[in-house]
XYZ file of C-alpha atoms in Angstrom:
600
model
C -0.316 -0.415 -0.088
C 1.221 3.470 -0.719
C 2.656 5.473 2.045
C 1.410 8.750 2.412
C 2.858 12.165 3.834
C 0.141 14.547 5.278
C 1.408 18.348 4.113
C -0.209 20.337 5.708
C -1.404 18.460 9.116
C -4.961 17.862 8.953
C -5.981 20.622 12.175
C -3.844 23.602 9.982
C -6.098 22.564 6.566
C -9.419 22.149 8.649
C -8.498 26.048 10.200
C -7.732 27.530 6.581
C -10.607 25.896 5.196
C -13.049 27.630 8.270
C -11.536 30.895 7.831
C -11.898 31.148 4.585
C -15.575 29.784 4.753
C -16.679 32.047 7.663
C -15.087 35.187 5.870
C -17.083 34.669 2.653
C -20.088 33.887 4.593
C -19.967 36.521 7.152
C -22.852 37.217 9.126
C -25.116 34.884 7.272
C -23.105 31.873 8.821
C -23.791 33.231 12.154
C -27.481 33.718 11.041
C -27.313 30.040 10.071
C -26.157 28.791 13.333
C -28.929 30.717 15.090
C -31.505 28.817 12.907
C -29.611 25.559 14.130
C -29.816 26.383 17.961
C -33.602 27.460 17.428
C -34.028 23.906 16.167
C -31.997 22.212 18.942
C -33.715 24.176 21.327
C -36.776 22.457 19.845
C -35.786 18.935 19.507
C -34.966 19.647 23.567
C -38.386 20.905 24.312
C -39.787 18.045 22.414
C -37.674 15.389 24.227
C -38.701 16.905 27.481
C -42.436 16.902 26.590
C -42.368 13.046 25.903
C -41.729 12.319 29.636
C -45.380 14.114 31.070
C -46.967 12.509 27.885
C -45.974 8.911 28.390
C -47.016 9.690 32.201
C -50.203 10.657 31.318
C -50.863 7.602 29.373
C -49.649 5.369 32.534
C -45.874 5.053 31.916
C -43.674 5.788 34.637
C -46.167 6.929 37.397
C -47.503 10.254 38.284
C -45.116 13.187 38.058
C -42.618 13.469 41.269
C -40.517 16.296 41.569
C -36.600 15.743 40.657
C -33.608 17.927 40.955
C -33.890 19.272 37.716
C -35.249 22.442 37.284
C -36.337 22.629 33.479
C -37.695 19.183 33.594
C -39.835 20.047 36.469
C -40.915 23.141 34.654
C -41.710 20.874 31.708
C -43.866 18.408 33.899
C -45.310 21.237 36.290
C -46.520 22.685 32.726
C -47.891 19.507 31.610
C -49.643 18.471 34.832
C -52.262 21.394 34.440
C -52.740 20.243 30.562
C -55.061 17.732 29.273
C -53.519 15.059 27.341
C -54.987 16.216 23.937
C -53.662 19.561 24.677
C -50.037 18.377 25.986
C -50.060 16.239 22.501
C -51.269 19.369 20.585
C -48.338 21.112 22.321
C -45.736 18.404 21.243
C -47.185 18.505 17.757
C -46.831 22.206 17.402
C -43.164 21.814 18.783
C -42.396 19.290 15.923
C -44.158 21.031 13.292
C -42.283 24.479 14.116
C -39.006 22.270 14.056
C -39.712 21.086 10.594
C -40.534 24.401 9.622
C -37.413 25.831 10.806
C -35.741 22.789 9.297
C -37.128 23.518 5.846
C -35.863 27.073 5.922
C -32.625 26.354 7.589
C -32.016 24.039 4.496
C -32.744 26.659 1.879
C -30.624 29.089 3.816
C -27.827 26.588 4.254
C -27.654 25.989 0.388
C -27.945 29.424 -0.845
C -24.527 29.946 1.541
C -23.294 26.898 -0.191
C -23.922 27.636 -3.756
C -22.792 31.392 -3.096
C -19.420 30.196 -1.545
C -19.091 27.624 -4.495
C -19.511 30.621 -6.868
C -16.848 32.428 -5.039
C -14.105 30.155 -4.803
C -14.504 29.938 -8.527
C -14.495 33.260 -9.338
C -11.653 34.406 -7.052
C -9.819 31.180 -8.589
C -10.350 32.443 -12.321
C -10.156 36.240 -11.430
C -6.499 35.110 -10.037
C -5.731 33.065 -12.806
C -6.528 35.920 -15.599
C -4.669 38.512 -14.008
C -1.194 36.284 -13.954
C 1.640 36.947 -16.172
C 1.418 34.858 -19.508
C 4.964 33.542 -19.102
C 3.533 31.781 -15.586
C 0.608 30.422 -17.532
C 1.982 29.052 -20.164
C 4.215 26.901 -17.809
C 0.874 25.555 -16.472
C -0.730 22.742 -18.107
C -4.225 23.960 -19.241
C -5.741 20.549 -17.712
C -4.778 21.146 -14.312
C -6.311 24.471 -14.592
C -9.534 23.584 -15.644
C -9.259 20.841 -13.221
C -9.008 23.316 -10.350
C -11.788 24.891 -11.519
C -14.283 22.428 -12.522
C -13.466 19.685 -10.024
C -11.773 20.334 -7.354
C -13.057 23.691 -6.321
C -16.468 21.922 -6.440
C -15.324 19.142 -3.714
C -14.446 22.357 -1.997
C -17.960 23.826 -2.371
C -19.171 20.553 -1.518
C -17.258 20.645 1.759
C -19.092 23.742 2.811
C -22.122 21.627 2.810
C -20.610 18.756 4.621
C -19.482 21.626 7.260
C -22.879 23.033 7.513
C -24.739 19.435 7.913
C -22.022 18.788 10.470
C -22.800 21.741 12.461
C -26.439 21.297 12.095
C -26.461 17.530 13.655
C -23.830 18.681 15.975
C -26.041 21.201 17.414
C -29.498 19.107 17.438
C -27.595 16.463 18.801
C -26.121 18.959 21.976
C -29.860 19.915 22.413
C -30.607 15.956 22.958
C -27.489 15.671 25.132
C -29.157 18.396 26.917
C -32.545 16.957 27.503
C -31.143 13.544 28.028
C -29.039 14.962 31.185
C -32.197 16.733 32.367
C -33.517 12.852 32.638
C -30.199 11.248 33.887
C -26.896 12.316 33.969
C -25.167 9.042 34.315
C -27.062 7.580 31.494
C -26.122 10.550 29.311
C -22.478 10.316 30.695
C -22.361 6.751 29.248
C -23.595 7.507 25.812
C -21.424 10.651 25.318
C -18.227 8.464 26.543
C -19.491 5.769 23.983
C -19.218 8.335 21.184
C -16.195 9.842 22.068
C -14.510 6.272 22.416
C -15.499 5.622 19.024
C -14.174 8.732 17.673
C -10.321 8.140 19.236
C -10.740 4.814 18.337
C -11.228 5.849 14.200
C -8.342 8.723 14.357
C -6.236 6.444 12.489
C -8.881 5.733 9.567
C -9.360 9.522 9.477
C -5.879 10.403 8.748
C -6.207 7.070 6.076
C -8.790 8.866 4.411
C -7.515 12.074 4.560
C -4.060 10.674 2.613
C -6.261 8.831 0.135
C -8.250 11.959 -0.663
C -4.881 13.792 -1.292
C -4.087 10.645 -3.643
C -7.532 10.839 -5.698
C -6.778 14.589 -6.313
C -3.703 13.612 -8.095
C -5.022 10.980 -10.100
C -8.058 13.218 -10.975
C -5.887 15.557 -12.117
C -4.024 13.168 -14.282
C -6.904 11.882 -15.670
C -7.885 15.240 -16.682
C -4.515 15.884 -18.352
C -4.923 12.566 -20.126
C -8.317 13.017 -21.788
C -7.517 16.694 -22.762
C -4.392 15.448 -24.585
C -6.259 12.405 -25.875
C -8.773 14.595 -27.060
C -6.215 17.032 -28.807
C -4.831 14.216 -30.607
C -7.682 12.468 -31.727
C -7.445 13.236 -35.563
C -3.615 12.343 -35.551
C -4.317 9.296 -33.458
C -6.790 8.010 -36.032
C -4.816 9.208 -38.915
C -2.135 6.923 -38.043
C -4.619 3.836 -36.698
C -3.305 4.592 -33.091
C -7.045 4.274 -31.637
C -5.967 1.286 -29.512
C -3.031 2.507 -28.117
C -5.078 5.755 -26.794
C -7.847 3.031 -25.590
C -5.154 1.301 -23.448
C -3.519 4.558 -22.053
C -6.873 5.591 -21.331
C -8.098 1.965 -19.648
C -4.823 2.124 -17.608
C -5.739 5.298 -16.322
C -9.246 4.143 -15.343
C -8.219 1.015 -13.393
C -5.942 3.085 -11.622
C -8.694 5.493 -10.266
C -11.325 2.205 -10.113
C -8.711 0.646 -7.976
C -8.133 3.826 -5.574
C -11.784 4.033 -5.355
C -11.857 0.395 -3.698
C -9.174 1.645 -1.515
C -11.276 4.468 -0.451
C -13.937 2.468 0.148
C -12.384 -0.034 2.197
C -11.647 2.718 4.450
C -15.206 4.073 4.322
C -16.548 0.441 5.035
C -13.997 -0.406 7.752
C -15.259 2.938 9.455
C -19.034 1.940 9.189
C -18.088 -1.402 10.542
C -16.678 -0.180 14.015
C -19.497 2.652 14.348
C -21.852 -0.114 14.088
C -20.166 -2.285 16.201
C -19.224 0.523 18.825
C -23.249 1.822 18.398
C -24.439 -1.765 19.901
C -22.123 -2.416 22.332
C -23.043 0.735 23.733
C -26.845 0.477 23.583
C -26.268 -2.909 25.055
C -24.269 -1.387 28.207
C -26.907 1.377 28.022
C -29.629 -1.312 28.847
C -27.787 -3.204 31.656
C -26.918 0.057 33.254
C -30.604 1.864 33.147
C -32.460 -1.572 34.246
C -34.327 -0.663 37.598
C -32.531 2.818 37.860
C -35.181 5.058 36.014
C -39.024 5.030 35.595
C -40.282 3.545 32.462
C -41.120 6.785 31.141
C -37.417 8.335 31.210
C -36.118 4.848 30.303
C -38.296 5.212 27.064
C -37.101 8.602 26.459
C -33.860 7.905 27.239
C -33.462 4.641 24.907
C -35.246 7.245 22.181
C -32.025 9.708 22.549
C -29.535 7.438 22.939
C -30.748 5.591 19.696
C -30.695 8.923 18.015
C -27.322 10.288 19.537
C -25.815 6.835 18.503
C -27.055 7.755 14.963
C -26.071 11.313 14.930
C -22.655 10.023 16.008
C -22.182 7.635 13.166
C -23.619 10.947 10.841
C -20.936 12.975 12.759
C -18.394 10.524 11.973
C -19.391 10.168 7.943
C -19.628 13.686 7.508
C -16.336 14.484 9.626
C -14.626 11.625 7.215
C -16.313 13.577 4.043
C -14.589 17.040 5.373
C -11.441 15.399 5.489
C -11.386 13.723 1.942
C -12.094 17.080 0.504
C -9.599 18.998 2.494
C -6.344 17.925 0.162
C -8.827 19.536 -2.665
C -8.903 22.658 -0.810
C -5.083 23.091 0.174
C -3.872 22.511 -3.773
C -6.163 24.783 -5.298
C -5.141 27.431 -2.318
C -1.545 26.501 -3.205
C -2.087 26.717 -7.198
C -3.994 30.449 -6.539
C -1.205 31.594 -4.163
C 1.089 30.618 -7.160
C -1.196 32.519 -9.675
C -1.198 35.316 -7.354
C 2.264 35.687 -6.955
C 2.641 36.104 -10.697
C 0.001 38.671 -10.892
C 0.571 41.453 -13.531
C 0.075 44.911 -12.740
C -3.882 45.824 -11.854
C -5.475 47.076 -14.749
C -7.124 50.796 -14.421
C -10.947 50.722 -14.325
C -11.079 52.011 -17.901
C -7.702 51.450 -19.816
C -7.307 53.952 -22.572
C -6.422 53.292 -25.757
C -3.000 54.235 -27.398
C -2.830 55.675 -30.915
C 0.864 54.679 -32.311
C 2.033 57.615 -33.649
C 5.801 57.494 -34.034
C 7.091 53.826 -33.582
C 7.668 50.988 -31.097
C 11.293 50.757 -30.333
C 13.258 47.909 -28.698
C 16.673 48.884 -26.730
C 19.108 46.267 -26.175
C 16.090 43.784 -25.417
C 16.855 40.143 -24.011
C 14.630 37.471 -22.852
C 14.934 34.010 -21.471
C 11.951 31.754 -20.770
C 13.915 30.492 -17.876
C 16.349 33.228 -16.486
C 18.271 30.609 -14.344
C 19.587 28.986 -17.642
C 22.377 30.540 -19.955
C 20.016 30.084 -22.887
C 17.986 33.308 -24.046
C 15.706 33.333 -26.876
C 16.504 36.552 -27.682
C 19.766 38.518 -27.404
C 20.150 42.250 -27.609
C 17.576 43.363 -29.939
C 17.775 46.731 -30.945
C 14.705 47.588 -33.756
C 12.077 50.158 -34.586
C 8.820 49.376 -36.154
C 7.688 52.701 -37.426
C 4.127 53.573 -37.400
C 1.522 52.949 -40.379
C 4.636 50.721 -41.980
C 4.598 46.991 -42.780
C 7.519 45.106 -40.902
C 8.265 41.463 -41.451
C 9.894 39.082 -39.448
C 11.780 36.176 -41.096
C 14.089 33.514 -39.907
C 14.113 29.877 -39.180
C 12.074 28.076 -36.425
C 13.463 28.811 -33.187
C 14.689 32.341 -34.223
C 12.595 34.156 -31.586
C 9.836 35.477 -34.065
C 6.988 34.532 -31.880
C 8.816 35.774 -28.726
C 9.139 38.974 -30.304
C 5.586 39.176 -31.116
C 4.626 38.391 -27.294
C 7.268 40.952 -26.362
C 5.506 43.947 -28.757
C 1.626 42.458 -27.390
C 2.884 43.236 -23.874
C 2.108 39.520 -23.120
C 6.049 38.927 -22.140
C 8.237 41.396 -20.533
C 12.045 41.729 -21.350
C 14.303 40.076 -19.166
C 16.858 43.316 -19.874
C 16.213 46.256 -21.738
C 13.271 48.128 -22.905
C 9.996 48.159 -25.132
C 8.781 51.865 -25.934
C 6.229 52.750 -27.231
C 6.333 56.399 -28.513
C 8.995 57.131 -26.182
C 7.149 55.729 -23.261
C 7.984 52.204 -21.539
C 5.477 49.343 -22.148
C 5.086 48.676 -18.527
C 2.947 48.566 -15.377
C -0.663 50.146 -15.909
C 0.194 50.967 -19.339
C 0.270 47.606 -20.501
C -3.355 47.192 -20.316
C -3.849 50.351 -22.349
C -1.802 48.955 -24.767
C -3.346 45.757 -25.407
C -6.874 47.640 -25.959
C -5.151 48.964 -28.750
C -3.509 45.981 -30.413
C -5.259 43.208 -32.738
C -3.839 39.921 -32.894
C -3.840 36.774 -35.717
C -2.639 33.677 -34.490
C -1.097 30.766 -36.703
C -3.839 28.076 -34.976
C -7.326 30.251 -35.118
C -9.080 29.788 -32.483
C -12.945 30.327 -33.077
C -15.751 29.733 -29.966
C -18.731 27.330 -30.928
C -21.195 30.487 -31.608
C -22.235 32.281 -34.438
C -20.038 34.413 -36.577
C -21.514 37.407 -35.012
C -20.563 36.147 -31.666
C -17.427 35.170 -32.477
C -16.738 38.977 -34.047
C -18.385 40.791 -31.205
C -16.289 38.815 -28.451
C -13.545 40.870 -29.360
C -15.712 44.118 -29.529
C -18.933 44.296 -28.045
C -20.118 47.425 -28.469
C -19.432 47.306 -32.372
C -22.406 48.104 -34.659
C -23.791 46.019 -37.572
C -21.806 48.635 -39.608
C -18.781 47.882 -37.793
C -19.138 44.421 -38.416
C -19.681 44.621 -41.979
C -16.487 47.119 -42.984
C -14.513 44.670 -40.723
C -15.500 41.482 -42.608
C -14.958 43.600 -46.220
C -11.534 44.437 -44.836
C -11.018 40.550 -44.290
C -12.090 39.447 -47.691
C -14.541 37.667 -45.691
C -18.179 39.544 -46.505
C -18.754 37.498 -49.533
C -18.529 33.730 -48.252
C -20.453 35.098 -44.976
C -23.236 35.749 -47.133
C -23.271 32.836 -48.741
C -23.846 31.026 -45.741
C -27.550 30.014 -45.275
C -27.639 31.856 -41.747
C -25.103 34.762 -42.623
C -23.552 36.360 -39.835
C -25.601 34.012 -37.811
C -24.107 30.511 -38.682
C -22.988 28.942 -35.925
C -19.038 28.104 -36.737
C -18.949 24.528 -34.661
C -16.128 23.865 -32.432
C -13.072 25.775 -32.464
C -14.677 26.877 -36.036
C -14.485 23.378 -37.632
C -17.155 23.804 -40.186
C -15.750 26.284 -41.827
C -12.695 26.027 -44.209
C -9.090 27.341 -42.929
C -8.805 29.862 -44.957
C -12.262 31.091 -44.022
C -11.407 30.661 -40.153
C -8.316 32.511 -40.749
C -10.163 35.520 -42.439
C -12.588 35.759 -39.509
C -9.839 35.762 -37.435
C -8.451 38.441 -39.578
C -11.844 40.488 -39.496
C -12.130 40.098 -35.165
C -8.757 41.798 -35.162
C -9.536 44.485 -37.693
C -13.200 45.330 -35.691
C -10.968 46.105 -32.793
C -9.534 49.343 -34.927
C -6.032 48.509 -34.085
C -3.390 50.705 -34.332
C -0.837 47.931 -34.441
C -1.979 44.570 -36.113
C 0.444 41.230 -35.277
C -0.148 38.431 -37.938
C 2.021 35.416 -36.758
C 2.163 33.207 -39.549
C -1.555 33.710 -40.271
C -1.279 32.237 -43.725
C 1.353 29.518 -43.035
C -1.332 26.341 -43.075
C -3.648 27.823 -45.971
C -3.289 26.784 -49.989
C -2.340 29.467 -52.477
C -5.734 30.622 -53.107
C -6.846 31.104 -49.349
C -3.199 32.797 -48.899
C -3.935 35.383 -51.525
C -7.553 36.327 -50.461
C -5.839 36.906 -46.746
C -2.511 38.320 -48.199
C -4.567 40.896 -50.687
C -6.663 41.571 -47.355
C -3.363 42.479 -45.829
C -2.002 44.298 -48.483
C -4.914 46.805 -48.798
C -4.375 47.617 -44.888
C -1.109 49.125 -45.948
C -0.523 52.667 -44.647
C -3.594 52.510 -42.541
C -2.305 51.062 -39.435
C 1.095 49.354 -38.365
C 1.785 45.855 -39.546
C 3.843 43.317 -38.140
C 3.888 40.325 -40.205
C 5.804 36.762 -39.328
C 6.396 34.890 -42.182
C 6.992 31.571 -42.719
C 6.580 31.594 -46.976
C 8.702 34.484 -47.654
C 6.799 35.056 -50.601
C 4.095 36.878 -48.539
C 6.388 39.714 -47.203
C 7.592 41.199 -50.727
C 5.068 44.047 -49.913
C 6.616 44.755 -46.682
C 8.437 48.134 -46.089
C 11.370 46.365 -43.926
C 12.206 42.761 -43.370
C 14.087 41.800 -40.174
C 15.855 38.504 -40.648
C 16.340 36.657 -37.000
C 18.185 33.901 -36.522
C 19.249 32.305 -32.889
C 17.583 35.438 -31.207
C 19.604 37.924 -32.650
C 19.024 40.086 -36.041
C 21.097 38.514 -38.742
C 19.886 41.339 -41.274
C 17.450 43.775 -42.119
C 16.211 45.901 -45.183
C 13.857 46.049 -47.814
C 13.313 42.708 -50.430
C 15.376 44.051 -52.938
C 18.082 44.918 -50.665
C 18.032 41.799 -48.748
C 18.057 39.518 -51.788
C 21.198 41.364 -53.246
C 23.365 40.432 -50.818
C 25.208 37.411 -52.283
C 25.701 35.652 -48.932
C 22.960 37.100 -46.922
C 20.831 34.916 -44.795
C 17.320 35.979 -46.092
C 18.537 35.435 -49.888
C 19.426 31.549 -48.926
C 15.826 31.431 -47.018
C 14.245 32.838 -50.124
C 16.290 30.084 -52.402
C 14.963 27.230 -50.035
C 11.361 28.723 -50.039
C 11.103 29.026 -53.788
C 12.591 25.094 -53.603
C 10.134 23.879 -51.501
């Protein structure tokens, strides 16, 4: 059996969870507790009312004074009432208790639902504020696992906590009522419960460790499923479906085996709880016989069996809470890492930046891992003049996409500065800059929505005229109008109902709808056939002189119209100039790349 290390201890995890829950619930938590206290008082009152009612029907003899003032008060009141009136009062108490329990259940469900939403929204808000570099180092499946599965487990834990409080407070009222009837017998019941709880402490620790292991297995399964779905096309193309299924079957078998281990722990806990309850009940009957009258004995046995049931429920709820703690600890740890990687906060209304002069890089270097000597970019000093087209070329791994991310403000230089019209691109200015740029990646992403919704996602306040103008500028209006539903056509998952060229033109239209001052196209035509490439290329060329364009090219023929071509090689500028200038250099890097491109 796998060994587990509990980090942090259960007590610390529970304290951290309770602080988070109580802080979010606020005063509503104490209202919920007040509800539970009232329910408990009614429970105790109803139990005490049973004694005089049973006495009136001939069990236990007439009312006799006892040393307990509460029970004496109840019996004195009951003695002045007829049996029907006493029964009616008992029914009224239980009816009020049922009504309060229903109201409490609705109220606590609202607290639980709000807590669940709070956890998810807080995590998501922290995630989207993190630096892009930090996010690229995370498995996307881990983030979705935290949002969709682990935080759901934590939200369920809040329901378990509220249920635990409810059962505990009602049990406390029953104990108070039992103490009024017989202190020794009540002490026996409490002692039995504590002994069982103490005996099961090892199983609780085991449940916590298994809960952590289950969380890790869920995370790995989510990652595997995400990767398999993403690679389904190539798996079918290569006839590797069987291998895909074998991997999935192995993961599911591990999870099933672990579920059985977790069930065995729960089942063993149930066995010991039941044995302890039966043993305690036998002791109770043995010691109570002849020591209390019939009415009190009946009520005490009723209370005792309820307490045993509550003890079992409390133990099960506690095990559920303990098994949920690893999910809370893991998501809080990940959220803390995301918060530590947060960008500067965005202003309430980030103003757009109109690029008037140029974007300049001053001795810029960037390393994805600052602890390693390798840098993706080294000592770049470049200018991207406003309203001109600058093309970035070079072999794979030269640093083109990294440079694009620096221009977008997604990455910050490890060394040097990026200046927009002389002002450094840093701090709050980054958010204003992102409002001013358009970006079309190589791998176009479209939502499983209508064309209209996909376009409005980038600019929600755009008018119908704005949408039409953006489609026209991207050479997309004609094909959209040919679709049966036009702008209201659903594009399918990731836009799969459209061709590659259609998706790319919609992505360009979406970027243009933002009316950007800078447009970056990252190999936006590299995967298109010549016909679609020409359509997208024509659309881009028509924008020449209207806005600043940075074009990252795989096919060099697509950058012939650029005002300036920058050739990157191993993170540095190998050469730059116009098409004609670079092609005229006999031993130039660009000339070699162009020759290889023509032969391809």
